[in-house]
PDB file of C-alpha atoms in Angstrom:
ATOM      1  CA  MET A   1     155.214  76.628  80.095  1.00 35.00           C
ATOM      2  CA  LYS A   2     154.250  73.853  82.592  1.00 30.00           C
ATOM      3  CA  HIS A   3     157.766  74.236  84.091  1.00 32.00           C
ATOM      4  CA  LEU A   4     157.372  77.855  84.734  1.00 29.00           C
ATOM      5  CA  PHE A   5     154.040  77.229  86.545  1.00 24.00           C
ATOM      6  CA  ILE A   6     155.775  74.921  88.996  1.00 25.00           C
ATOM      7  CA  ALA A   7     158.637  77.271  89.499  1.00 26.00           C
ATOM      8  CA  LEU A   8     156.231  80.058  90.497  1.00 26.00           C
ATOM      9  CA  ALA A   9     154.612  77.628  92.862  1.00 26.00           C
ATOM     10  CA  VAL A  10     157.962  76.641  94.449  1.00 25.00           C
ATOM     11  CA  PHE A  11     158.647  80.232  94.755  1.00 25.00           C
ATOM     12  CA  ALA A  12     155.425  80.948  96.828  1.00 27.00           C
ATOM     13  CA  THR A  13     155.845  78.111  99.205  1.00 23.00           C
ATOM     14  CA  PHE A  14     159.434  79.496 100.210  1.00 23.00           C
ATOM     15  CA  THR A  15     158.862  83.141 100.023  1.00 28.00           C
ATOM     16  CA  SER A  16     158.262  84.763 103.509  1.00 33.00           C
ATOM     17  CA  SER A  17     156.136  87.947 104.030  1.00 49.00           C
ATOM     18  CA  ALA A  18     159.309  90.149 103.560  1.00 50.00           C
ATOM     19  CA  CYS A  19     158.685  89.698  99.927  1.00 62.00           C
ATOM     20  CA  LEU A  20     156.379  92.560  99.769  1.00 77.00           C
ATOM     21  CA  ASP A  21     157.017  96.165 100.543  1.00 88.00           C
ATOM     22  CA  LEU A  22     153.412  97.242 101.668  1.00 94.00           C
ATOM     23  CA  PRO A  23     152.450 100.824 101.541  1.00 96.00           C
ATOM     24  CA  ASN A  24     151.306 103.100 104.379  1.00 96.00           C
ATOM     25  CA  SER A  25     147.932 103.368 102.947  1.00 97.00           C
ATOM     26  CA  PHE A  26     146.109 101.326 100.310  1.00 98.00           C
ATOM     27  CA  ASP A  27     142.430 101.094  98.849  1.00 98.00           C
ATOM     28  CA  ALA A  28     141.494  98.018  96.662  1.00 98.00           C
ATOM     29  CA  ARG A  29     138.921 100.392  95.156  1.00 98.00           C
ATOM     30  CA  LYS A  30     141.479 102.674  93.715  1.00 98.00           C
ATOM     31  CA  LYS A  31     143.857  99.814  92.530  1.00 97.00           C
ATOM     32  CA  TRP A  32     141.266  97.847  90.776  1.00 97.00           C
ATOM     33  CA  GLY A  33     138.153  99.997  90.607  1.00 96.00           C
ATOM     34  CA  SER A  34     138.634 101.268  87.148  1.00 95.00           C
ATOM     35  CA  SER A  35     138.452  97.879  85.684  1.00 96.00           C
ATOM     36  CA  CYS A  36     136.237  96.223  88.137  1.00 97.00           C
ATOM     37  CA  PRO A  37     133.263  98.913  88.865  1.00 97.00           C
ATOM     38  CA  VAL A  38     131.683  96.166  91.255  1.00 97.00           C
ATOM     39  CA  LEU A  39     134.328  97.058  93.890  1.00 98.00           C
ATOM     40  CA  HIS A  40     132.548 100.472  94.267  1.00 98.00           C
ATOM     41  CA  ASP A  41     129.455  98.755  95.304  1.00 96.00           C
ATOM     42  CA  ILE A  42     127.842  99.530  98.755  1.00 96.00           C
ATOM     43  CA  LYS A  43     124.988  97.092  99.788  1.00 94.00           C
ATOM     44  CA  THR A  44     121.711  97.883 101.674  1.00 91.00           C
ATOM     45  CA  GLN A  45     120.618  95.073 103.948  1.00 89.00           C
ATOM     46  CA  GLU A  46     117.360  96.892 104.918  1.00 86.00           C
ATOM     47  CA  HIS A  47     115.160  95.168 107.574  1.00 82.00           C
ATOM     48  CA  CYS A  48     117.045  91.903 107.255  1.00 86.00           C
ATOM     49  CA  GLY A  49     120.209  90.669 109.267  1.00 86.00           C
ATOM     50  CA  SER A  50     121.703  89.656 106.027  1.00 87.00           C
ATOM     51  CA  CYS A  51     124.957  91.287 106.383  1.00 91.00           C
ATOM     52  CA  ALA A  52     127.228  87.909 106.047  1.00 92.00           C
ATOM     53  CA  PHE A  53     125.210  87.255 102.776  1.00 92.00           C
ATOM     54  CA  LEU A  54     125.657  90.618 101.417  1.00 94.00           C
ATOM     55  CA  SER A  55     129.355  90.980 102.450  1.00 96.00           C
ATOM     56  CA  ILE A  56     130.351  87.670 101.120  1.00 95.00           C
ATOM     57  CA  ALA A  57     128.681  87.911  97.808  1.00 95.00           C
ATOM     58  CA  GLN A  58     130.380  91.484  97.544  1.00 96.00           C
ATOM     59  CA  VAL A  59     134.012  89.931  98.248  1.00 96.00           C
ATOM     60  CA  VAL A  60     133.226  86.984  95.794  1.00 95.00           C
ATOM     61  CA  SER A  61     132.246  89.529  93.081  1.00 96.00           C
ATOM     62  CA  ASP A  62     135.313  91.652  94.014  1.00 96.00           C
ATOM     63  CA  ARG A  63     137.792  88.904  93.570  1.00 95.00           C
ATOM     64  CA  HIS A  64     136.220  87.189  90.649  1.00 94.00           C
ATOM     65  CA  CYS A  65     136.650  90.435  88.672  1.00 95.00           C
ATOM     66  CA  ILE A  66     140.121  90.949  90.013  1.00 95.00           C
ATOM     67  CA  ALA A  67     141.149  87.701  89.055  1.00 92.00           C
ATOM     68  CA  THR A  68     139.156  87.332  85.648  1.00 90.00           C
ATOM     69  CA  GLY A  69     138.438  90.926  84.633  1.00 92.00           C
ATOM     70  CA  SER A  70     134.669  90.277  84.549  1.00 92.00           C
ATOM     71  CA  SER A  71     132.820  92.715  86.662  1.00 94.00           C
ATOM     72  CA  ILE A  72     129.636  90.836  87.740  1.00 93.00           C
ATOM     73  CA  PRO A  73     127.890  91.602  91.040  1.00 95.00           C
ATOM     74  CA  PHE A  74     126.842  88.308  92.329  1.00 94.00           C
ATOM     75  CA  SER A  75     123.476  87.542  94.206  1.00 93.00           C
ATOM     76  CA  ALA A  76     123.346  87.340  97.837  1.00 92.00           C
ATOM     77  CA  GLN A  77     119.829  86.237  97.363  1.00 90.00           C
ATOM     78  CA  TRP A  78     120.888  82.968  95.986  1.00 90.00           C
ATOM     79  CA  LEU A  79     123.143  82.333  98.897  1.00 89.00           C
ATOM     80  CA  MET A  80     120.306  83.037 101.177  1.00 88.00           C
ATOM     81  CA  SER A  81     118.383  80.425  99.664  1.00 86.00           C
ATOM     82  CA  CYS A  82     121.216  77.788  99.047  1.00 85.00           C
ATOM     83  CA  VAL A  83     122.663  77.652 102.580  1.00 84.00           C
ATOM     84  CA  ASP A  84     122.069  74.567 104.418  1.00 81.00           C
ATOM     85  CA  TYR A  85     119.884  75.478 107.220  1.00 75.00           C
ATOM     86  CA  GLU A  86     119.487  71.845 108.480  1.00 72.00           C
ATOM     87  CA  LYS A  87     122.941  72.384 110.103  1.00 68.00           C
ATOM     88  CA  GLU A  88     121.263  75.034 112.456  1.00 65.00           C
ATOM     89  CA  PRO A  89     117.388  74.832 112.313  1.00 62.00           C
ATOM     90  CA  ASP A  90     117.160  78.006 114.472  1.00 64.00           C
ATOM     91  CA  TRP A  91     118.887  80.081 112.089  1.00 65.00           C
ATOM     92  CA  VAL A  92     117.046  81.932 109.075  1.00 67.00           C
ATOM     93  CA  PRO A  93     118.256  84.114 106.489  1.00 66.00           C
ATOM     94  CA  CYS A  94     117.449  87.360 108.397  1.00 78.00           C
ATOM     95  CA  ASN A  95     118.333  86.318 111.714  1.00 73.00           C
ATOM     96  CA  GLY A  96     121.699  84.951 111.917  1.00 68.00           C
ATOM     97  CA  ILE A  97     124.009  82.954 109.880  1.00 77.00           C
ATOM     98  CA  PRO A  98     127.646  82.107 110.339  1.00 81.00           C
ATOM     99  CA  GLY A  99     130.000  83.272 107.676  1.00 87.00           C
ATOM    100  CA  ASN A 100     131.360  79.657 107.124  1.00 86.00           C
ATOM    101  CA  MET A 101     127.895  78.448 106.362  1.00 87.00           C
ATOM    102  CA  VAL A 102     127.568  81.072 103.781  1.00 90.00           C
ATOM    103  CA  PHE A 103     131.013  80.373 102.125  1.00 90.00           C
ATOM    104  CA  ASP A 104     130.090  76.454 102.305  1.00 90.00           C
ATOM    105  CA  ALA A 105     127.048  77.319 100.136  1.00 88.00           C
ATOM    106  CA  VAL A 106     129.195  79.324  97.501  1.00 90.00           C
ATOM    107  CA  VAL A 107     131.794  76.216  97.244  1.00 89.00           C
ATOM    108  CA  GLU A 108     128.863  73.772  96.914  1.00 88.00           C
ATOM    109  CA  HIS A 109     126.493  75.704  94.707  1.00 87.00           C
ATOM    110  CA  GLY A 110     128.359  78.383  93.081  1.00 88.00           C
ATOM    111  CA  MET A 111     126.928  81.756  92.400  1.00 90.00           C
ATOM    112  CA  VAL A 112     124.596  83.466  89.939  1.00 91.00           C
ATOM    113  CA  PRO A 113     124.418  87.178  88.919  1.00 93.00           C
ATOM    114  CA  GLU A 114     122.479  89.541  90.942  1.00 93.00           C
ATOM    115  CA  THR A 115     120.452  90.337  87.928  1.00 92.00           C
ATOM    116  CA  CYS A 116     119.166  86.930  87.982  1.00 91.00           C
ATOM    117  CA  LEU A 117     117.846  86.861  91.640  1.00 90.00           C
ATOM    118  CA  PRO A 118     117.767  90.470  93.017  1.00 91.00           C
ATOM    119  CA  TYR A 119     118.038  91.107  96.767  1.00 89.00           C
ATOM    120  CA  SER A 120     114.949  91.102  98.881  1.00 81.00           C
ATOM    121  CA  SER A 121     115.246  91.996 102.502  1.00 72.00           C
ATOM    122  CA  ASP A 122     112.053  89.934 103.316  1.00 70.00           C
ATOM    123  CA  ASP A 123     112.384  86.522 105.658  1.00 58.00           C
ATOM    124  CA  TRP A 124     112.254  83.515 103.341  1.00 58.00           C
ATOM    125  CA  VAL A 125     114.082  80.142 103.191  1.00 53.00           C
ATOM    126  CA  THR A 126     112.373  78.384 100.017  1.00 52.00           C
ATOM    127  CA  PRO A 127     112.536  77.462  97.343  1.00 62.00           C
ATOM    128  CA  ALA A 128     115.908  76.081  98.053  1.00 75.00           C
ATOM    129  CA  CYS A 129     118.467  76.811  95.206  1.00 82.00           C
ATOM    130  CA  PRO A 130     115.882  77.685  92.431  1.00 84.00           C
ATOM    131  CA  ALA A 131     116.574  76.311  89.116  1.00 84.00           C
ATOM    132  CA  THR A 132     115.660  79.585  87.345  1.00 87.00           C
ATOM    133  CA  CYS A 133     115.931  83.206  87.743  1.00 89.00           C
ATOM    134  CA  ASN A 134     113.034  85.396  88.763  1.00 87.00           C
ATOM    135  CA  ASP A 135     111.938  85.908  85.266  1.00 87.00           C
ATOM    136  CA  GLY A 136     111.785  82.278  84.758  1.00 88.00           C
ATOM    137  CA  THR A 137     115.075  81.985  82.695  1.00 87.00           C
ATOM    138  CA  ALA A 138     117.220  78.838  83.413  1.00 85.00           C
ATOM    139  CA  PHE A 139     120.643  79.106  84.289  1.00 78.00           C
ATOM    140  CA  ASN A 140     123.676  76.976  84.904  1.00 70.00           C
ATOM    141  CA  LYS A 141     124.392  76.802  88.685  1.00 61.00           C
ATOM    142  CA  ARG A 142     128.039  75.888  88.428  1.00 58.00           C
ATOM    143  CA  THR A 143     128.845  78.781  85.916  1.00 68.00           C
ATOM    144  CA  TYR A 144     130.680  80.760  88.580  1.00 84.00           C
ATOM    145  CA  THR A 145     132.367  78.661  91.154  1.00 81.00           C
ATOM    146  CA  ILE A 146     135.152  79.122  93.924  1.00 82.00           C
ATOM    147  CA  LYS A 147     137.107  76.051  94.512  1.00 81.00           C
ATOM    148  CA  GLU A 148     137.381  76.539  98.354  1.00 85.00           C
ATOM    149  CA  TYR A 149     137.603  79.357 100.868  1.00 85.00           C
ATOM    150  CA  GLY A 150     140.491  80.195 103.273  1.00 87.00           C
ATOM    151  CA  ILE A 151     140.942  82.190 106.443  1.00 83.00           C
ATOM    152  CA  ILE A 152     143.209  84.378 107.906  1.00 82.00           C
ATOM    153  CA  ASP A 153     145.022  82.698 110.759  1.00 73.00           C
ATOM    154  CA  SER A 154     144.275  84.664 113.842  1.00 64.00           C
ATOM    155  CA  ALA A 155     146.942  83.011 115.613  1.00 66.00           C
ATOM    156  CA  SER A 156     149.622  84.270 113.262  1.00 66.00           C
ATOM    157  CA  ASP A 157     152.648  85.998 114.666  1.00 70.00           C
ATOM    158  CA  ASP A 158     151.732  89.069 112.409  1.00 86.00           C
ATOM    159  CA  ILE A 159     148.111  88.773 111.738  1.00 89.00           C
ATOM    160  CA  VAL A 160     147.880  92.457 110.515  1.00 93.00           C
ATOM    161  CA  THR A 161     150.610  91.929 107.740  1.00 92.00           C
ATOM    162  CA  ALA A 162     148.837  88.511 106.755  1.00 90.00           C
ATOM    163  CA  ILE A 163     145.662  90.536 106.232  1.00 93.00           C
ATOM    164  CA  GLN A 164     147.089  93.447 104.608  1.00 94.00           C
ATOM    165  CA  GLU A 165     149.171  90.933 102.112  1.00 92.00           C
ATOM    166  CA  GLU A 166     146.126  89.252 101.284  1.00 92.00           C
ATOM    167  CA  ILE A 167     144.149  92.435 100.482  1.00 96.00           C
ATOM    168  CA  PHE A 168     147.184  94.032  98.603  1.00 96.00           C
ATOM    169  CA  LEU A 169     147.644  90.713  96.567  1.00 93.00           C
ATOM    170  CA  ARG A 170     144.176  89.836  95.550  1.00 93.00           C
ATOM    171  CA  GLY A 171     141.475  92.016  96.902  1.00 96.00           C
ATOM    172  CA  PRO A 172     139.064  92.854  99.541  1.00 96.00           C
ATOM    173  CA  LEU A 173     138.191  90.268 102.295  1.00 94.00           C
ATOM    174  CA  PHE A 174     135.178  89.360 104.530  1.00 94.00           C
ATOM    175  CA  VAL A 175     135.422  89.839 108.195  1.00 94.00           C
ATOM    176  CA  ALA A 176     133.279  89.598 111.211  1.00 92.00           C
ATOM    177  CA  ILE A 177     133.373  92.002 114.193  1.00 92.00           C
ATOM    178  CA  ASP A 178     131.757  92.705 117.453  1.00 90.00           C
ATOM    179  CA  VAL A 179     129.698  96.016 117.493  1.00 88.00           C
ATOM    180  CA  TYR A 180     128.122  98.159 120.037  1.00 87.00           C
ATOM    181  CA  SER A 181     125.528 100.751 120.015  1.00 85.00           C
ATOM    182  CA  ASP A 182     127.498 103.626 119.112  1.00 88.00           C
ATOM    183  CA  PHE A 183     128.421 102.081 115.892  1.00 91.00           C
ATOM    184  CA  ASN A 184     125.058 103.050 114.599  1.00 89.00           C
ATOM    185  CA  ASP A 185     126.093 106.754 114.816  1.00 90.00           C
ATOM    186  CA  TYR A 186     129.583 106.577 113.144  1.00 93.00           C
ATOM    187  CA  ALA A 187     130.047 109.467 110.531  1.00 94.00           C
ATOM    188  CA  THR A 188     133.794 110.065 110.144  1.00 94.00           C
ATOM    189  CA  GLY A 189     137.214 109.413 111.846  1.00 96.00           C
ATOM    190  CA  VAL A 190     138.865 106.242 112.985  1.00 96.00           C
ATOM    191  CA  TYR A 191     136.074 104.212 114.894  1.00 95.00           C
ATOM    192  CA  THR A 192     137.120 102.623 118.312  1.00 91.00           C
ATOM    193  CA  CYS A 193     134.738 100.353 120.238  1.00 86.00           C
ATOM    194  CA  ASN A 194     132.888 101.975 122.919  1.00 74.00           C
ATOM    195  CA  GLN A 195     131.723  99.414 125.314  1.00 65.00           C
ATOM    196  CA  HIS A 196     129.566 100.199 128.164  1.00 62.00           C
ATOM    197  CA  SER A 197     129.447  97.952 131.095  1.00 58.00           C
ATOM    198  CA  ASP A 198     125.604  96.760 130.409  1.00 68.00           C
ATOM    199  CA  GLU A 199     126.135  96.025 126.735  1.00 74.00           C
ATOM    200  CA  GLU A 200     126.796  92.662 125.119  1.00 78.00           C
ATOM    201  CA  PRO A 201     128.318  93.026 121.680  1.00 78.00           C
ATOM    202  CA  GLY A 202     126.393  92.471 118.573  1.00 83.00           C
ATOM    203  CA  ALA A 203     128.100  90.611 115.752  1.00 87.00           C
ATOM    204  CA  HIS A 204     128.450  92.154 112.422  1.00 92.00           C
ATOM    205  CA  ALA A 205     129.785  91.333 108.867  1.00 94.00           C
ATOM    206  CA  VAL A 206     131.804  93.630 106.769  1.00 96.00           C
ATOM    207  CA  ARG A 207     134.318  93.835 103.895  1.00 96.00           C
ATOM    208  CA  ILE A 208     137.830  95.374 104.485  1.00 97.00           C
ATOM    209  CA  VAL A 209     139.020  96.988 101.362  1.00 98.00           C
ATOM    210  CA  GLY A 210     142.498  98.616 102.510  1.00 98.00           C
ATOM    211  CA  TRP A 211     144.200 100.336 105.352  1.00 98.00           C
ATOM    212  CA  GLY A 212     145.832 103.780 106.200  1.00 98.00           C
ATOM    213  CA  VAL A 213     146.847 106.214 108.974  1.00 98.00           C
ATOM    214  CA  GLU A 214     144.733 109.197 110.130  1.00 97.00           C
ATOM    215  CA  ASP A 215     146.282 111.677 112.836  1.00 96.00           C
ATOM    216  CA  GLY A 216     148.762 109.052 113.694  1.00 96.00           C
ATOM    217  CA  ILE A 217     146.098 106.372 114.106  1.00 97.00           C
ATOM    218  CA  PRO A 218     146.485 103.261 111.814  1.00 98.00           C
ATOM    219  CA  TYR A 219     143.386 102.138 110.477  1.00 98.00           C
ATOM    220  CA  TRP A 220     141.389  99.451 108.649  1.00 98.00           C
ATOM    221  CA  LEU A 221     139.302 100.727 105.662  1.00 98.00           C
ATOM    222  CA  CYS A 222     135.997  98.936 105.732  1.00 98.00           C
ATOM    223  CA  THR A 223     132.455  99.201 103.777  1.00 98.00           C
ATOM    224  CA  ASN A 224     129.200  98.487 105.641  1.00 96.00           C
ATOM    225  CA  THR A 225     125.932  97.020 104.459  1.00 94.00           C
ATOM    226  CA  TRP A 226     123.792  99.851 105.640  1.00 94.00           C
ATOM    227  CA  GLY A 227     123.651 102.102 102.423  1.00 94.00           C
ATOM    228  CA  ARG A 228     125.605 105.183 101.333  1.00 95.00           C
ATOM    229  CA  GLU A 229     123.716 107.406 103.919  1.00 95.00           C
ATOM    230  CA  TRP A 230     125.505 105.750 106.767  1.00 95.00           C
ATOM    231  CA  GLY A 231     129.158 106.476 107.677  1.00 95.00           C
ATOM    232  CA  SER A 232     131.325 107.897 105.029  1.00 96.00           C
ATOM    233  CA  ASP A 233     129.561 106.948 101.825  1.00 96.00           C
ATOM    234  CA  GLY A 234     128.813 103.568 103.431  1.00 96.00           C
ATOM    235  CA  ALA A 235     132.434 103.232 104.461  1.00 97.00           C
ATOM    236  CA  PHE A 236     134.166 103.379 107.870  1.00 97.00           C
ATOM    237  CA  LYS A 237     137.766 103.442 109.220  1.00 98.00           C
ATOM    238  CA  ILE A 238     138.221 101.326 112.276  1.00 97.00           C
ATOM    239  CA  ARG A 239     141.466 101.155 114.462  1.00 96.00           C
ATOM    240  CA  ARG A 240     144.177  98.596 113.272  1.00 96.00           C
ATOM    241  CA  GLY A 241     146.546  96.554 115.085  1.00 94.00           C
ATOM    242  CA  VAL A 242     144.897  96.317 118.250  1.00 92.00           C
ATOM    243  CA  ASN A 243     142.134  93.803 117.398  1.00 92.00           C
ATOM    244  CA  GLU A 244     139.637  96.637 117.727  1.00 93.00           C
ATOM    245  CA  CYS A 245     135.951  95.139 118.101  1.00 91.00           C
ATOM    246  CA  GLY A 246     137.705  91.603 117.321  1.00 90.00           C
ATOM    247  CA  ILE A 247     138.496  92.671 113.612  1.00 92.00           C
ATOM    248  CA  GLU A 248     141.748  90.721 113.699  1.00 90.00           C
ATOM    249  CA  GLY A 249     140.892  87.902 115.907  1.00 84.00           C
ATOM    250  CA  GLY A 250     137.614  86.653 114.516  1.00 77.00           C
ATOM    251  CA  PHE A 251     136.773  85.169 111.153  1.00 79.00           C
ATOM    252  CA  SER A 252     138.548  86.810 108.351  1.00 84.00           C
ATOM    253  CA  ALA A 253     137.668  84.906 104.958  1.00 86.00           C
ATOM    254  CA  PHE A 254     138.268  85.023 101.270  1.00 85.00           C
ATOM    255  CA  PRO A 255     137.322  82.941  98.179  1.00 87.00           C
ATOM    256  CA  ILE A 256     139.821  80.868  96.399  1.00 84.00           C
ATOM    257  CA  PHE A 257     139.500  80.366  92.728  1.00 76.00           C
ATOM    258  CA  ASP A 258     140.611  77.628  90.682  1.00 63.00           C
ATOM    259  CA  ARG A 259     144.388  78.147  89.864  1.00 51.00           C
ATOM    260  CA  SER A 260     145.325  74.652  88.586  1.00 44.00           C
ATOM    261  CA  GLY A 261     145.578  73.536  85.075  1.00 38.00           C
ATOM    262  CA  TRP A 262     143.785  75.448  82.264  1.00 35.00           C
ATOM    263  CA  ALA A 263     142.495  77.829  84.586  1.00 42.00           C
ATOM    264  CA  LEU A 264     145.784  78.789  85.846  1.00 40.00           C
ATOM    265  CA  ALA A 265     147.138  78.953  82.280  1.00 40.00           C
ATOM    266  CA  ARG A 266     144.440  81.315  81.198  1.00 40.00           C
ATOM    267  CA  MET A 267     144.993  83.661  84.159  1.00 41.00           C
ATOM    268  CA  TRP A 268     148.756  84.069  83.315  1.00 38.00           C
ATOM    269  CA  ALA A 269     148.229  84.439  79.618  1.00 43.00           C
ATOM    270  CA  GLY A 270     145.572  87.215  80.392  1.00 40.00           C
ATOM    271  CA  LYS A 271     148.392  88.972  82.531  1.00 40.00           C
ATOM    272  CA  LEU A 272     150.914  88.528  79.872  1.00 38.00           C
ATOM    273  CA  VAL A 273     148.594  90.140  77.385  1.00 38.00           C
ATOM    274  CA  SER A 274     147.744  93.185  79.705  1.00 37.00           C
ATOM    275  CA  GLY A 275     151.485  93.655  79.916  1.00 35.00           C
ATOM    276  CA  VAL A 276     152.216  92.591  83.568  1.00 35.00           C
ATOM    277  CA  SER A 277     155.523  90.930  83.929  1.00 30.00           C
ATOM    278  CA  PHE A 278     156.149  87.509  85.512  1.00 27.00           C
ATOM    279  CA  LEU A 279     157.783  88.824  88.295  1.00 28.00           C
ATOM    280  CA  ILE A 280     155.219  91.095  89.611  1.00 30.00           C
ATOM    281  CA  ALA A 281     152.469  88.591  88.712  1.00 29.00           C
ATOM    282  CA  GLY A 282     154.491  85.801  90.692  1.00 30.00           C
ATOM    283  CA  LEU A 283     154.087  87.989  93.754  1.00 30.00           C
ATOM    284  CA  GLN A 284     150.234  86.931  93.513  1.00 33.00           C
ATOM    285  CA  PHE A 285     151.040  83.675  95.199  1.00 30.00           C
ATOM    286  CA  CYS A 286     153.426  85.496  97.973  1.00 30.00           C
ATOM    287  CA  SER A 287     151.129  85.121 101.003  1.00 29.00           C
ATOM    288  CA  ASP A 288     149.213  81.924  99.959  1.00 31.00           C
ATOM    289  CA  VAL A 289     151.164  79.553 102.490  1.00 27.00           C
ATOM    290  CA  LEU A 290     151.253  82.246 105.060  1.00 28.00           C
ATOM    291  CA  SER A 291     147.643  83.276 105.145  1.00 31.00           C
ATOM    292  CA  VAL A 292     145.525  80.363 104.292  1.00 33.00           C
ATOM    293  CA  LYS A 293     144.332  77.501 106.869  1.00 33.00           C
ATOM    294  CA  PRO A 294     142.946  74.319 105.937  1.00 31.00           C
ATOM    295  CA  LEU A 295     139.065  74.201 105.802  1.00 30.00           C
ATOM    296  CA  ALA A 296     139.082  71.656 108.613  1.00 30.00           C
ATOM    297  CA  ALA A 297     140.677  74.314 110.787  1.00 29.00           C
ATOM    298  CA  VAL A 298     137.994  76.908 110.140  1.00 30.00           C
ATOM    299  CA  SER A 299     136.095  77.563 113.498  1.00 30.00           C
ATOM    300  CA  LEU A 300     133.872  80.334 114.716  1.00 29.00           C
ATOM    301  CA  ARG A 301     133.361  81.384 118.377  1.00 28.00           C
ATOM    302  CA  SER A 302     130.271  79.397 119.622  1.00 26.00           C
ATOM    303  CA  ARG A 303     128.808  82.145 121.505  1.00 26.00           C
ATOM    304  CA  ARG A 304     128.442  84.301 118.539  1.00 31.00           C
ATOM    305  CA  LYS A 305     125.874  84.343 115.562  1.00 34.00           C
ATOM    306  CA  ASP A 306     127.759  85.732 112.700  1.00 35.00           C
ATOM    307  CA  LEU A 307     125.154  87.672 111.391  1.00 36.00           C
ATOM    308  CA  CYS A 308     124.083  91.246 112.163  1.00 45.00           C
ATOM    309  CA  GLU A 309     120.961  92.005 113.960  1.00 41.00           C
ATOM    310  CA  SER A 310     117.361  90.715 115.097  1.00 34.00           C
ATOM    311  CA  LYS A 311     114.475  92.724 113.621  1.00 30.00           C
ATOM    312  CA  GLU A 312     113.296  94.079 117.046  1.00 32.00           C
ATOM    313  CA  LYS A 313     115.521  97.183 116.786  1.00 32.00           C
ATOM    314  CA  SER A 314     115.256  99.173 113.666  1.00 28.00           C
ATOM    315  CA  GLU A 315     115.697 102.851 114.701  1.00 29.00           C
ATOM    316  CA  TYR A 316     117.506 103.233 111.073  1.00 26.00           C
ATOM    317  CA  ALA A 317     114.849 101.406 109.311  1.00 26.00           C
ATOM    318  CA  GLY A 318     113.379 104.770 107.813  1.00 25.00           C
ATOM    319  CA  ARG A 319     116.817 105.252 106.002  1.00 26.00           C
ATOM    320  CA  GLY A 320     117.491 101.712 105.109  1.00 28.00           C
ATOM    321  CA  HIS A 321     119.627 100.903 107.884  1.00 27.00           C
ATOM    322  CA  ARG A 322     119.711  98.174 110.436  1.00 30.00           C
ATOM    323  CA  ALA A 323     120.263  98.740 114.220  1.00 30.00           C
ATOM    324  CA  ILE A 324     122.299  96.755 116.422  1.00 31.00           C
ATOM    325  CA  ASP A 325     120.724  94.044 118.370  1.00 30.00           C
ATOM    326  CA  LEU A 326     122.719  93.767 121.639  1.00 27.00           C
ATOM    327  CA  LYS A 327     120.816  90.849 123.009  1.00 26.00           C
ATOM    328  CA  MET A 328     122.508  87.932 121.616  1.00 25.00           C
ATOM    329  CA  ASP A 329     121.213  84.475 121.941  1.00 26.00           C
TER     330      ASP A 329
END
């Protein structure tokens, strides 16, 4: 069995992206949603610029279930408490946190279920990484962990294929995009940025769950954090392949779970029991080398605060939405 794992790892290292025949359309929620109901969740950030916390908690929940079969919504509130704000004293939970800082908190502190620490849209920083749930129940902070996180290399020769492979093999991913005021009014169709000369883009964090083509226009299928009343039941389509709103050139990230030793053995054993062949399961490693960069290479554009909006503009507040703040610091 040990030699089999080694052989699969070698297969991954030397297999190009041509090893996958990607479909014209794909929705991770349809592929895994029946066994992982958490993929169908749509978050609502309300009066707090917490889109990065909510989107990352969602992606970790999605991928944890896909990898283990356990559908557990993880707590964004826990991440809001555990982020190391000393790195950037000007940032507070509801007013702009870079995605890599949130992923750092996941790696360092692990995750707890949402039932333990439900989401609140109020500004708060303390207590830092509490030792108990809201009801006083103690928990093990390291019960749910990720080994590290990877990002899609925006300098890749085929960034679109790299993103597609990552989603197709392992599930949704987190992405930061530029948004303008017209994004508030999106309802249907394929969104394209409508930049006005006097507008500066806001930064927003969402989840990519798939892709497709509509009326001849390739698109990414994403979910927002503004509730189900916004967009198409909380989701939207955005043009694919042209770096629309910076979606393919920014920060696209995903959790990497422990696939070594007993953890890897348990994963493969589970796949065998479920009847998935080794050949198909081996493709789970197809794009690892192609699409994951070392953590040291992770960087963000310094001009951006990779969280959503400040609290001044809230025209959608009555519906649980957050308006875009176009005046970035």
